[in-house]
mmCIF file of C-alpha atoms in Angstrom:
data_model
loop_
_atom_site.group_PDB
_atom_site.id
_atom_site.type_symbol
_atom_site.label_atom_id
_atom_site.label_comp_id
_atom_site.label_asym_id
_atom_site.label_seq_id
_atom_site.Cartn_x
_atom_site.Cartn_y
_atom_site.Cartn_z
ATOM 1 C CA UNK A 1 55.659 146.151 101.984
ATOM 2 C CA UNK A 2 58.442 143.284 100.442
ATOM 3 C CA UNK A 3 59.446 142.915 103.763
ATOM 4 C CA UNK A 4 55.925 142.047 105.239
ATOM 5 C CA UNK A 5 55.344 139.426 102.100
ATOM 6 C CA UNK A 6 58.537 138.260 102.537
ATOM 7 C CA UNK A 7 57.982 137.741 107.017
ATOM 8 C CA UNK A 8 54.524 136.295 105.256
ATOM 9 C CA UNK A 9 55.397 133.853 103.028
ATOM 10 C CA UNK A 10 58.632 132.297 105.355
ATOM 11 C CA UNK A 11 56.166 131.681 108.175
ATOM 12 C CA UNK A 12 53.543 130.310 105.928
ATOM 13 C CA UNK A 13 56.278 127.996 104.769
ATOM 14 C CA UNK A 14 57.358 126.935 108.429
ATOM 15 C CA UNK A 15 53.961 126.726 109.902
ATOM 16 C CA UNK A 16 53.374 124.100 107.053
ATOM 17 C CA UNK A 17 56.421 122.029 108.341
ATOM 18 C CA UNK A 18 55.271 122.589 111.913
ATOM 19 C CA UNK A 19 51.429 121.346 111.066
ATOM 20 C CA UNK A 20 53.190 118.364 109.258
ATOM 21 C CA UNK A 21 54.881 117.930 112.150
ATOM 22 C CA UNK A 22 58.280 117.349 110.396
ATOM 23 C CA UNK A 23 61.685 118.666 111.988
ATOM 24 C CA UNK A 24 63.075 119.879 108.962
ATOM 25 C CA UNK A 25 62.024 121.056 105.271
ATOM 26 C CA UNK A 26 61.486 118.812 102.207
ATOM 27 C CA UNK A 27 62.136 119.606 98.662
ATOM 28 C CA UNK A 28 58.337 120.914 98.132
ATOM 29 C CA UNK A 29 59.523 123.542 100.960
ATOM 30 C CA UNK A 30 62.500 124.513 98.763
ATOM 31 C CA UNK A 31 60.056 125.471 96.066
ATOM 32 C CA UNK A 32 57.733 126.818 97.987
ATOM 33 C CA UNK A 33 60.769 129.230 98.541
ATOM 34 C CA UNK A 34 61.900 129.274 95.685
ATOM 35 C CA UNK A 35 58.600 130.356 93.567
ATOM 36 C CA UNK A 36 57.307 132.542 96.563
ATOM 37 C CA UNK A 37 59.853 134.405 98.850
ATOM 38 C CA UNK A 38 62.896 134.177 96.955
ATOM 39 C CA UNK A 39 61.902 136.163 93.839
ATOM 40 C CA UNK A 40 60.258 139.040 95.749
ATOM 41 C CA UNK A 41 63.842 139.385 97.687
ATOM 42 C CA UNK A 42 65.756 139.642 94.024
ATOM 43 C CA UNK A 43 62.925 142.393 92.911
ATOM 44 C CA UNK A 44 63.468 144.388 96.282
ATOM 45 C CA UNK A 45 67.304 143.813 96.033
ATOM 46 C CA UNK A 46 67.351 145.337 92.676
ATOM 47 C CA UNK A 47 64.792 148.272 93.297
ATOM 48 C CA UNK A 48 67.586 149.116 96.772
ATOM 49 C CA UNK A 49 70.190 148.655 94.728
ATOM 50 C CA UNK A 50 68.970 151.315 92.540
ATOM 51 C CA UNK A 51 68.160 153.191 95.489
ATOM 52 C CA UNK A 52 71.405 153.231 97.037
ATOM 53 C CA UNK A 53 72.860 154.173 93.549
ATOM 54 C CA UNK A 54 70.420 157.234 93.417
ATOM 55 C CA UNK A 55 71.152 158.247 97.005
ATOM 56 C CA UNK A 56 74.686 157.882 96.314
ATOM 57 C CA UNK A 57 74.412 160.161 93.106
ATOM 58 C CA UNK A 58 72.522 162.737 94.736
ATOM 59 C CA UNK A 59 75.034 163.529 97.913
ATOM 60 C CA UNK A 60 78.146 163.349 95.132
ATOM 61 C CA UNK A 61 76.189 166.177 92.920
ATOM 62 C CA UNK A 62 73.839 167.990 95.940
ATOM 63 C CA UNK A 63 74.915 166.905 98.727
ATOM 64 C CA UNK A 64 71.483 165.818 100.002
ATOM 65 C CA UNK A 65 71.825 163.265 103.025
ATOM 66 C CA UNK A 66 68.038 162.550 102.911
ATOM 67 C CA UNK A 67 67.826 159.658 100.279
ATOM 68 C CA UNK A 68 71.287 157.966 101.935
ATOM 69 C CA UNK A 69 69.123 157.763 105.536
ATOM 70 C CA UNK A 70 66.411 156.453 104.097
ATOM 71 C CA UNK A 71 68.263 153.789 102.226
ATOM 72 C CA UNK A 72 70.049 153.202 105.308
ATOM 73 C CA UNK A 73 66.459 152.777 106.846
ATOM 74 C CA UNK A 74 65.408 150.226 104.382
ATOM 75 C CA UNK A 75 68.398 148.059 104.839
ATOM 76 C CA UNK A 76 68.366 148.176 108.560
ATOM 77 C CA UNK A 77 64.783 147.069 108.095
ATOM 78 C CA UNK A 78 65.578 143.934 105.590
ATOM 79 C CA UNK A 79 68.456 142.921 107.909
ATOM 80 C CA UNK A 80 66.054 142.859 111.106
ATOM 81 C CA UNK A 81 63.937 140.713 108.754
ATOM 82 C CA UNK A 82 66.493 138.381 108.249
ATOM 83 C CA UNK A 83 67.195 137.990 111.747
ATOM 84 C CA UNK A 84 63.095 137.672 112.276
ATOM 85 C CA UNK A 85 63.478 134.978 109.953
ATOM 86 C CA UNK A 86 66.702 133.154 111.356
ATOM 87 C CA UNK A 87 65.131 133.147 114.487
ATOM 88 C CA UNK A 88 61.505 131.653 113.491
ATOM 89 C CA UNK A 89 63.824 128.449 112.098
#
């Protein structure tokens, strides 16, 4: 779901500069960022950070693999957004 808001608010911010026709962001882009995408990637960082701490604590004491893979998943899926994002520049 952070990932989709994230995609969301990025290409809200470009189409803006492309319906201005400008060729490259202002400073009322970089708070557009700032205010909209940027905080919901700190509050997703944090909750996979935890995550990755839990998966790490549970192979070390159970040897579960499951939480690891899907932390795995998630930042295989935020790193694909990044690069959906690089490329939409």
């Amino acid at each position: 779901m952070g990932i989709l808001l994230f995609l969301y608010f990025v290409r809200e911010i470009q189409s803006t500069i492309q319906r201005e026709e400008r060729s490259h962001p202002d400073f009322g882009d970089s708070l557009s960022f700032i205010f909209t995408a940027l905080p919901l990637v700190g509050v997703f960082a944090m909750v996979n950070l935890l995550g990755a701490v839990s998966a790490a604590v549970a192979y070390f004491q159970r040897r579960e693999t499951a939480p690891a893979v899907v932390c795995a998943g998630v930042v295989t899926c935020w790193l694909a957004a990044a690069i959906v994002v690089r490329g939409l520049a």
